[in-house]
Tab-separated table of C-alpha atoms in Angstrom:
chain	number	residue	atom	x	y	z
M	1	MET	CA	131.053	10.517	30.736
M	2	GLU	CA	127.804	12.511	30.441
M	3	ARG	CA	128.274	16.175	29.471
M	4	SER	CA	127.185	18.607	32.200
M	5	SER	CA	124.348	21.049	31.481
M	6	LEU	CA	123.181	24.185	33.453
M	7	ILE	CA	120.123	23.761	35.524
M	8	GLU	CA	119.640	27.129	37.178
M	9	MET	CA	121.555	29.977	38.941
M	10	ASN	CA	121.290	29.214	42.590
M	11	ASN	CA	122.415	32.593	44.163
M	12	VAL	CA	124.660	35.623	44.118
M	13	GLY	CA	126.829	36.097	47.262
M	14	ILE	CA	127.537	39.412	48.977
M	15	VAL	CA	130.000	39.798	51.921
M	16	VAL	CA	128.756	42.534	54.439
M	17	GLU	CA	129.927	43.766	57.691
M	18	ASN	CA	126.529	44.254	59.114
M	19	LEU	CA	124.119	41.377	58.353
M	20	ASP	CA	121.073	42.912	60.003
M	21	ASP	CA	121.329	46.173	58.052
M	22	ALA	CA	121.796	44.293	54.808
M	23	ILE	CA	118.684	42.072	55.603
M	24	SER	CA	116.589	45.126	56.311
M	25	PHE	CA	117.677	46.848	53.052
M	26	PHE	CA	116.943	43.940	50.814
M	27	ARG	CA	113.635	43.349	52.649
M	28	GLU	CA	112.879	46.884	51.787
M	29	ILE	CA	113.400	46.120	48.078
M	30	GLY	CA	111.017	43.107	48.462
M	31	LEU	CA	113.271	40.040	49.072
M	32	THR	CA	112.145	37.706	51.947
M	33	LEU	CA	114.594	36.165	54.414
M	34	GLU	CA	114.566	32.508	53.769
M	35	GLY	CA	117.002	31.423	56.404
M	36	LYS	CA	119.874	32.478	58.578
M	37	GLY	CA	122.769	30.560	60.349
M	38	ILE	CA	126.334	29.858	60.898
M	39	VAL	CA	128.507	28.008	58.314
M	40	GLU	CA	131.620	26.683	59.635
M	41	GLY	CA	133.631	23.362	59.850
M	42	GLU	CA	136.124	21.558	57.883
M	43	TRP	CA	133.871	20.922	54.793
M	44	ALA	CA	133.076	24.680	54.465
M	45	GLY	CA	136.788	25.768	54.568
M	46	ARG	CA	137.521	23.032	51.923
M	47	VAL	CA	134.948	24.590	49.624
M	48	THR	CA	136.241	28.132	49.943
M	49	GLY	CA	139.973	27.421	50.524
M	50	LEU	CA	139.810	29.534	53.665
M	51	LEU	CA	140.241	26.326	55.761
M	52	ASP	CA	139.299	27.528	59.293
M	53	GLN	CA	136.353	29.624	58.634
M	54	GLN	CA	133.153	30.847	60.479
M	55	VAL	CA	130.522	32.783	58.524
M	56	GLU	CA	127.099	34.039	59.566
M	57	VAL	CA	124.941	33.698	56.396
M	58	ALA	CA	121.456	34.974	55.529
M	59	MET	CA	119.685	33.773	52.381
M	60	MET	CA	117.217	36.174	50.792
M	61	VAL	CA	114.787	35.153	48.104
M	62	THR	CA	112.800	37.075	45.493
M	63	PRO	CA	108.976	37.087	45.507
M	64	ASP	CA	108.941	34.519	42.506
M	65	GLY	CA	111.170	32.261	44.421
M	66	HIS	CA	113.539	31.702	41.547
M	67	SER	CA	116.414	33.949	42.590
M	68	ARG	CA	118.414	34.083	45.815
M	69	LEU	CA	120.948	36.552	47.332
M	70	GLU	CA	123.295	35.111	49.945
M	71	LEU	CA	124.497	37.637	52.391
M	72	SER	CA	127.646	36.643	54.308
M	73	ARG	CA	129.447	38.233	57.399
M	74	PHE	CA	132.748	36.510	57.855
M	75	ILE	CA	133.599	36.156	61.673
M	76	ARG	CA	136.795	34.102	60.901
M	77	PRO	CA	138.863	34.880	58.903
M	78	GLU	CA	138.065	38.622	58.761
M	79	PRO	CA	137.689	40.160	55.181
M	80	ILE	CA	141.033	41.187	53.673
M	81	SER	CA	139.935	43.613	50.964
M	82	ASP	CA	137.090	46.052	50.344
M	83	HIS	CA	135.614	46.730	46.819
M	84	ARG	CA	132.493	48.572	48.005
M	85	ASN	CA	133.628	52.049	46.793
M	86	ALA	CA	134.810	50.841	43.357
M	87	PRO	CA	133.298	52.787	40.535
M	88	VAL	CA	130.908	51.091	38.006
M	89	ASN	CA	133.666	50.408	35.351
M	90	SER	CA	135.836	48.324	37.853
M	91	LEU	CA	136.697	44.779	37.100
M	92	GLY	CA	135.072	41.901	38.779
M	93	TYR	CA	131.586	41.458	40.089
M	94	LEU	CA	129.807	44.755	39.968
M	95	ARG	CA	126.181	44.796	41.150
M	96	VAL	CA	122.872	42.888	41.398
M	97	MET	CA	119.962	44.285	39.363
M	98	PHE	CA	116.427	43.764	40.375
M	99	ARG	CA	113.256	44.391	38.156
M	100	VAL	CA	110.730	46.360	40.350
M	101	ASP	CA	107.451	48.074	40.045
M	102	HIS	CA	106.853	51.718	41.138
M	103	LEU	CA	110.488	52.634	40.879
M	104	ASP	CA	110.117	56.168	41.961
M	105	GLU	CA	108.428	55.238	45.188
M	106	LEU	CA	110.973	52.623	45.938
M	107	VAL	CA	113.963	54.873	45.314
M	108	THR	CA	112.289	57.509	47.589
M	109	ARG	CA	111.793	55.025	50.399
M	110	LEU	CA	115.389	53.681	49.954
M	111	VAL	CA	116.936	57.095	50.067
M	112	ARG	CA	114.829	58.000	53.095
M	113	ASN	CA	116.378	54.869	54.828
M	114	GLY	CA	119.990	55.823	53.906
M	115	ALA	CA	120.665	54.640	50.405
M	116	THR	CA	122.029	57.068	47.818
M	117	LEU	CA	121.186	57.454	44.124
M	118	GLU	CA	124.458	56.834	42.221
M	119	GLY	CA	123.452	58.807	39.102
M	120	GLU	CA	119.905	59.516	38.100
M	121	ILE	CA	116.811	57.545	37.044
M	122	VAL	CA	116.878	57.072	33.334
M	123	GLN	CA	114.792	55.667	30.543
M	124	TYR	CA	116.172	53.103	28.083
M	125	GLU	CA	114.066	53.528	25.008
M	126	ASP	CA	110.462	52.413	25.619
M	127	VAL	CA	111.516	49.384	27.614
M	128	TYR	CA	112.893	50.223	31.001
M	129	ARG	CA	113.376	53.064	33.496
M	130	LEU	CA	116.558	52.269	35.631
M	131	CYS	CA	118.965	53.516	38.166
M	132	TYR	CA	121.799	52.463	40.414
M	133	ILE	CA	121.703	53.057	44.137
M	134	ARG	CA	124.171	52.417	46.856
M	135	GLY	CA	122.743	50.667	49.849
M	136	PRO	CA	124.123	49.818	53.245
M	137	GLU	CA	127.913	49.525	53.170
M	138	ARG	CA	127.945	51.149	49.675
M	139	LEU	CA	126.690	48.001	47.932
M	140	LEU	CA	125.781	48.747	44.402
M	141	ILE	CA	122.375	47.803	43.345
M	142	GLY	CA	120.567	48.177	40.106
M	143	LEU	CA	116.800	48.787	39.940
M	144	ALA	CA	114.862	48.448	36.639
M	145	GLU	CA	111.160	49.159	36.048
M	146	LYS	CA	109.667	47.739	32.922
M	147	ILE	CA	107.664	50.324	30.970
């Protein structure tokens, strides 16, 4: 049997309550909506282990076309836990980080649209300026500007 090798990272998935708000937020950062639809059926439930599921999904793509963010709103079954208010040192998936330009302008725009700055914008050596923000539904997002 031939040994498997990694080809690419396809996407990162985030479960949300309000898909339209999440799409608007990630559009503001600079992602583009690649597609939106309903995922359901026996095959989908077999993949996730949830069996009878119905999920509204939106795929967002970065400007370079290499990275995707899959936003999912579960219709059936309903979400059973909520990790959105977990602090940054919690176990499990934490956040998605995007490299951006004009960090200050973007943070100002996102805050004006309801996001909150988690700490402050800091500089890491002479390499990056970065921060964490909380977007819609308290999703933790990292933003980094290369110096």
